[in-house]
Coordinates of C-alpha atoms and ligand atoms in Angstrom, one line a residue:
M1 CA 0.0 0.0 0.0
S2 CA 1.1 3.5 -0.6
K3 CA 2.8 6.1 1.5
S4 CA -0.3 8.3 1.7
A5 CA -2.4 5.3 3.0
F6 CA 0.3 4.7 5.6
Q7 CA 0.3 8.3 6.6
E8 CA -3.5 8.4 6.9
L9 CA -3.3 5.3 9.1
L10 CA -0.5 6.9 11.3
A11 CA -2.6 10.0 11.7
N12 CA -5.5 7.9 13.1
T13 CA -3.2 5.5 15.2
R14 CA -3.8 5.6 19.0
R15 CA -1.0 3.1 19.8
L16 CA 2.2 2.9 17.8
T17 CA 4.9 0.4 18.4
I18 CA 8.2 0.5 16.5
L19 CA 10.8 -2.3 16.4
T20 CA 14.3 -1.5 15.2
G21 CA 17.4 -3.4 14.4
A22 CA 21.0 -2.8 13.3
G23 CA 19.9 -1.2 10.0
V24 CA 18.6 1.8 11.8
S25 CA 22.2 2.6 13.0
A26 CA 23.9 1.7 9.7
E27 CA 23.8 5.3 8.4
S28 CA 25.6 6.4 11.6
G29 CA 28.5 4.2 10.5
I30 CA 27.8 1.2 12.8
P31 CA 28.3 -2.2 11.1
T32 CA 25.2 -4.5 10.9
F33 CA 25.4 -8.2 11.8
R34 CA 24.5 -9.9 8.6
G35 CA 25.8 -9.1 5.2
A36 CA 28.8 -6.8 4.5
G37 CA 30.2 -5.4 7.8
G38 CA 29.3 -8.5 9.8
L39 CA 32.9 -9.7 10.0
W40 CA 35.5 -8.8 12.8
R41 CA 38.9 -10.3 12.1
T42 CA 38.0 -13.8 10.8
Y43 CA 34.9 -14.1 12.9
Q44 CA 31.2 -13.5 12.2
A45 CA 29.9 -11.0 14.7
T46 CA 27.0 -13.4 15.4
E47 CA 29.5 -16.3 16.3
L48 CA 31.4 -14.0 18.7
A49 CA 28.3 -12.8 20.5
S50 CA 27.9 -16.1 22.3
P51 CA 28.4 -17.7 25.8
Q52 CA 30.6 -20.3 24.0
T53 CA 33.1 -17.5 23.0
W54 CA 32.9 -16.1 26.5
N55 CA 33.6 -19.4 28.2
A56 CA 36.4 -20.3 25.8
N57 CA 38.1 -16.9 25.5
P58 CA 36.7 -13.9 27.5
G59 CA 39.6 -11.8 26.5
L60 CA 38.8 -12.2 22.8
L61 CA 35.2 -11.2 23.5
W62 CA 36.2 -8.2 25.5
E63 CA 38.5 -7.2 22.7
F64 CA 35.4 -7.3 20.3
Y65 CA 33.2 -5.2 22.7
N66 CA 36.1 -2.9 23.5
Y67 CA 36.4 -2.2 19.7
R68 CA 32.7 -1.7 19.4
R69 CA 32.7 0.8 22.4
Q70 CA 35.7 2.5 20.8
I71 CA 34.0 3.0 17.4
M72 CA 30.9 4.4 19.2
L73 CA 32.9 7.4 20.5
D74 CA 32.4 9.5 17.4
K75 CA 29.1 8.1 16.3
K76 CA 25.9 10.1 16.4
P77 CA 22.2 9.4 15.9
N78 CA 21.1 9.7 12.2
P79 CA 17.9 11.1 10.8
A80 CA 16.2 7.7 11.4
H81 CA 16.8 7.9 15.2
H82 CA 15.7 11.6 15.2
A83 CA 12.5 10.8 13.3
I84 CA 11.6 8.0 15.7
A85 CA 12.3 10.4 18.7
K86 CA 10.2 13.0 17.1
I87 CA 7.1 10.8 16.4
E88 CA 7.3 9.7 20.1
K89 CA 7.2 13.3 21.2
R90 CA 4.2 14.0 18.9
F91 CA 2.4 11.0 20.3
R92 CA 3.1 12.0 23.9
E93 CA 1.9 15.6 23.2
E94 CA -1.3 14.2 21.7
N95 CA -1.9 11.7 24.5
R96 CA -1.4 8.8 22.1
Q97 CA 0.6 5.7 23.2
F98 CA 4.1 5.0 21.8
H99 CA 6.6 2.3 22.5
L100 CA 10.0 1.6 20.9
I101 CA 11.5 -1.9 21.1
T102 CA 15.1 -2.0 19.9
Q103 CA 17.5 -5.0 19.4
N104 CA 20.4 -2.5 19.2
I105 CA 22.8 -2.1 22.1
D106 CA 24.3 1.2 20.9
D107 CA 21.9 3.4 22.8
L108 CA 21.7 5.8 19.9
H109 CA 17.9 6.0 20.3
L110 CA 18.3 7.3 23.9
E111 CA 20.8 9.8 22.6
A112 CA 18.3 11.0 20.0
G113 CA 15.7 11.6 22.7
S114 CA 13.6 8.4 22.6
Q115 CA 12.1 7.8 26.1
N116 CA 9.8 4.9 26.0
V117 CA 12.3 2.3 25.0
T118 CA 12.8 -1.4 25.7
R119 CA 16.4 -2.5 24.9
M120 CA 15.7 -6.2 24.2
H121 CA 19.4 -7.2 23.9
G122 CA 20.9 -4.9 26.5
S123 CA 23.4 -2.1 26.2
L124 CA 27.0 -1.7 25.2
W125 CA 27.5 0.6 28.2
L126 CA 26.1 -1.7 30.9
L127 CA 28.2 -4.5 32.5
R128 CA 27.1 -7.3 34.6
C129 CA 29.0 -9.2 37.3
C130 CA 29.4 -12.9 36.6
L131 CA 29.5 -13.5 40.4
C132 CA 26.9 -11.2 42.1
S133 CA 24.9 -10.2 38.9
Q134 CA 25.1 -6.6 39.8
I135 CA 24.6 -4.3 36.7
V136 CA 26.8 -1.2 36.4
E137 CA 27.0 1.6 33.9
N138 CA 30.6 1.8 32.6
R139 CA 31.8 4.2 29.8
N140 CA 35.5 3.4 30.0
V141 CA 37.3 3.1 26.7
P142 CA 39.5 1.2 26.8
I143 CA 37.5 -1.0 29.1
T144 CA 40.6 -1.6 31.2
P145 CA 44.1 -0.1 30.7
S146 CA 45.3 -3.5 29.3
F147 CA 43.0 -3.1 26.3
E148 CA 44.6 0.1 25.2
G149 CA 45.2 -0.2 21.5
S150 CA 43.6 -3.6 21.2
G151 CA 40.4 -4.6 19.2
S152 CA 41.8 -4.0 15.7
P153 CA 39.5 -5.8 13.2
D154 CA 42.6 -6.7 11.1
P155 CA 42.5 -10.5 10.5
K156 CA 46.3 -10.5 10.9
A157 CA 46.1 -9.1 14.4
K158 CA 47.9 -11.3 17.0
Q159 CA 45.9 -13.8 18.9
S160 CA 44.0 -12.5 21.9
N161 CA 46.0 -13.3 25.0
F162 CA 44.3 -11.5 27.8
Q163 CA 44.5 -12.9 31.3
K164 CA 41.9 -12.8 34.0
E165 CA 43.7 -9.8 35.7
D166 CA 43.2 -7.7 32.4
L167 CA 39.4 -8.1 32.5
P168 CA 37.1 -5.5 34.2
K169 CA 36.2 -6.4 37.8
C170 CA 33.2 -5.8 40.0
S171 CA 33.6 -4.5 43.6
C172 CA 32.9 -8.1 44.7
G173 CA 35.9 -9.4 42.8
G174 CA 33.8 -11.1 40.1
I175 CA 34.6 -10.6 36.4
L176 CA 32.3 -8.1 34.6
R177 CA 30.8 -9.1 31.2
P178 CA 28.9 -6.9 28.7
H179 CA 25.2 -6.7 29.8
V180 CA 24.0 -8.0 26.5
V181 CA 22.0 -11.0 25.4
W182 CA 23.9 -13.6 23.5
F183 CA 22.5 -16.5 21.5
G184 CA 20.9 -19.1 23.8
E185 CA 20.6 -16.7 26.6
S186 CA 17.2 -15.6 27.9
L187 CA 16.0 -12.1 27.6
A188 CA 15.1 -10.2 30.9
I189 CA 11.6 -11.3 31.7
E190 CA 10.3 -7.6 32.0
D191 CA 11.7 -6.9 28.6
M192 CA 10.0 -10.0 27.1
E193 CA 6.7 -9.1 28.8
K194 CA 6.8 -5.4 27.7
S195 CA 7.7 -6.3 24.1
H196 CA 4.9 -8.8 23.9
E197 CA 2.4 -6.4 25.5
V198 CA 3.2 -3.4 23.1
S199 CA 3.2 -5.7 20.1
R200 CA -0.2 -7.2 21.1
E201 CA -1.7 -3.9 22.0
C202 CA -0.8 -1.6 19.2
D203 CA -2.8 -0.5 16.1
L204 CA 0.3 0.0 14.0
F205 CA 3.6 -1.9 14.2
L206 CA 6.5 -0.5 12.3
V207 CA 9.6 -2.6 11.8
V208 CA 12.8 -0.8 10.8
G209 CA 16.2 -2.1 9.7
T210 CA 16.1 -5.7 11.0
S211 CA 16.7 -8.9 9.1
A212 CA 14.0 -10.4 11.4
V213 CA 15.9 -13.7 11.8
V214 CA 16.6 -13.6 15.5
Y215 CA 13.9 -14.6 17.9
P216 CA 12.1 -13.6 20.0
A217 CA 12.2 -10.2 18.2
A218 CA 11.4 -11.8 14.8
G219 CA 8.1 -13.1 16.2
L220 CA 6.8 -9.8 17.4
S221 CA 5.4 -8.7 14.0
V222 CA 3.4 -11.8 13.9
I223 CA 2.0 -11.2 17.3
A224 CA 1.1 -7.7 16.3
Q225 CA -0.6 -8.8 13.1
R226 CA -2.6 -11.6 14.7
S227 CA -3.7 -9.1 17.4
G228 CA -5.2 -6.9 14.6
A229 CA -2.4 -4.4 14.0
K230 CA -1.3 -3.1 10.6
V231 CA 2.3 -4.0 10.0
A232 CA 4.7 -1.7 8.1
V233 CA 8.3 -2.4 7.1
V234 CA 11.2 0.0 6.3
N235 CA 14.3 -2.0 5.1
L236 CA 17.0 -1.9 2.5
E237 CA 16.0 -5.3 1.3
P238 CA 13.1 -7.8 1.5
T239 CA 12.8 -9.8 4.8
T240 CA 10.6 -12.4 6.3
T241 CA 8.4 -9.7 7.9
D242 CA 7.1 -8.9 4.4
Q243 CA 5.0 -12.0 4.8
V244 CA 2.8 -10.3 7.4
S245 CA 3.2 -6.7 6.4
D246 CA 0.6 -4.4 4.9
F247 CA 3.1 -1.7 3.9
N248 CA 6.6 -2.0 2.5
F249 CA 9.1 0.8 2.0
Q250 CA 12.4 -0.3 0.6
G251 CA 15.4 1.9 1.1
K252 CA 17.5 3.6 3.8
A253 CA 15.7 4.3 7.0
G254 CA 17.4 7.7 7.4
E255 CA 16.1 8.8 4.0
I256 CA 12.6 7.2 4.3
L257 CA 11.5 7.8 8.0
P258 CA 11.5 11.6 8.3
D259 CA 9.2 12.0 5.4
L260 CA 7.1 8.9 6.0
L261 CA 6.5 9.9 9.6
M262 CA 5.9 13.5 8.7
V263 CA 8.5 14.8 11.2
E264 CA 10.8 16.6 8.8
Ligands
BJW301 C1 18.9 -1.2 6.6 C2 19.9 -0.2 6.4 C3 19.4 1.1 6.3 C4 20.9 -2.1 6.6 N1 18.1 1.4 6.4 N2 17.7 -0.9 6.6 C5 12.7 -19.7 17.8 C6 12.9 -20.3 16.5 C7 14.3 -20.6 16.2 C8 15.3 -20.2 17.0 C9 15.0 -19.6 18.2 C10 13.7 -19.4 18.6 N3 13.7 -18.8 19.8 C11 15.0 -18.6 20.2 C12 15.8 -19.2 19.3 C13 17.3 -19.2 19.4 C14 17.9 -17.8 19.0 C15 17.6 -17.5 17.6 O1 16.8 -16.6 17.3 N4 18.3 -18.0 16.6 C16 18.0 -17.7 15.2 C17 19.2 -17.2 14.5 C18 17.4 -18.9 14.6 N5 17.5 -16.8 19.9 C19 18.1 -16.6 21.1 O2 19.0 -17.4 21.4 C20 17.6 -15.5 22.0 N6 17.3 -16.1 23.3 C21 16.2 -16.7 23.6 O3 15.3 -16.7 22.8 O4 16.3 -17.5 24.8 C22 15.4 -18.6 25.0 C23 15.7 -19.7 24.0 C24 17.0 -20.0 23.7 C25 17.3 -21.0 22.8 C26 16.3 -21.7 22.2 C27 15.0 -21.4 22.5 C28 14.6 -20.4 23.3 C29 18.7 -14.5 22.2 C30 19.0 -13.7 21.0 C31 20.1 -12.8 21.2 C32 20.7 -12.1 20.0 N7 21.9 -11.4 20.3 C33 22.6 -10.6 19.3 C34 23.8 -10.0 19.9 C35 23.5 -8.9 21.0 C36 24.7 -8.3 21.6 C37 25.6 -7.6 20.6 O5 25.1 -6.7 19.8 O6 26.8 -7.9 20.5 O7 21.7 -9.5 18.9 S1 22.9 -11.4 17.7 C38 22.5 -10.0 16.7 O8 21.3 -10.3 15.9 C39 22.1 -8.9 17.7 C40 21.1 -8.2 17.0 O9 20.3 -7.4 17.9 C41 20.3 -9.4 16.4 C42 19.4 -9.0 15.2 O10 20.1 -8.5 14.1 P1 19.4 -7.3 13.3 O11 19.3 -6.1 14.2 O12 18.3 -7.8 12.6 O13 20.7 -7.0 12.3 P2 21.0 -7.7 10.9 O14 22.4 -7.3 10.5 O15 20.6 -9.1 10.8 O16 20.0 -6.9 9.8 C43 20.1 -5.6 9.5 C44 19.0 -5.3 8.5 O17 19.0 -3.9 8.3 C45 19.2 -6.0 7.1 O18 17.9 -6.5 6.7 C46 19.6 -4.8 6.2 O19 19.1 -5.0 4.8 C47 19.0 -3.7 6.8 N8 19.6 -2.4 6.6 N9 21.2 -0.8 6.3 C48 17.2 0.3 6.5 N10 20.3 2.1 6.1
ZN302 ZN1 29.9 -8.6 41.7

């Protein structure tokens, strides 16, 4: 269906939910997970983001996350993040309900001013103690002095050889890990419940920049559609969400969203 039909629907929507993935941050210069850019050294980013890598080589995984924290230092929200923050503001002013679910851990939505946000997969800037489970905010780059100059994505980089004493520590002495959700790990129960609730109870569900292959996020558009919502997709390429979508807008989120959401 057309842009004008979407915009008419948006104007009459009481409850809007938006789900975003790595594609929304691509125009800020942050690599996506799948396709070009999903490689770090010889590893697929999705292989690294796993409890198996953590158990086998926590230093390697900290190098990867240290690198990702490092590249965030000069990254800014792009027009897609700003458009999403602006539509939330409009909904709030008009007493309409809005919720943003993001799979991204880069926090660029928060930086753009989004408020009602569920970060399904955690945050790059939160760490969790492996011993006492305490969660702390930490913006150190490098993560510890030992990681200074490490994290090069060059495939010829020397093997990661960090020791236990190089890793960040909690006040209880436990090792701190990134507070992110790896494959096979459960999402926080409150994030699961909120994501289901706002998918079930919206009138319009807009999916932006996700390949929609990772569950449970990939199942949310089906929940929304079965609960009676209209589903719209903004993505560079076709995805499985197209099977349940009423609207499809193919292209860059930063170019499409400001106009589509009428927040330019
Ligand atoms: C643009 C663009 C531009 C580019 N504009 N668009 C049910 C069925 C089958 C399997 C499972 C299931 N339930 C659970 C599972 C297992 C597993 C899973 O889903 N596996 C699948 C791969 C099959 N899920 C889990 O393990 C989850 N845990 C869980 O469910 O626990 C209970 C359980 C466990 C096991 C079995 C059953 C139940 C946890 C998932 C955690 C995912 N973690 C990661 C890493 C997070 C930390 C980090 O960032 O390092 O999350 S993996 C990675 O993928 C990351 C992302 O958030 C996630 C999704 O990726 P995303 O955002 O879609 O990025 P891309 O790169 O894939 O796509 C980008 C898109 O943008 C592309 O389409 C581009 O075209 C587009 N694009 N530029 C618009 N400018
Ligand atoms: Zn601790």
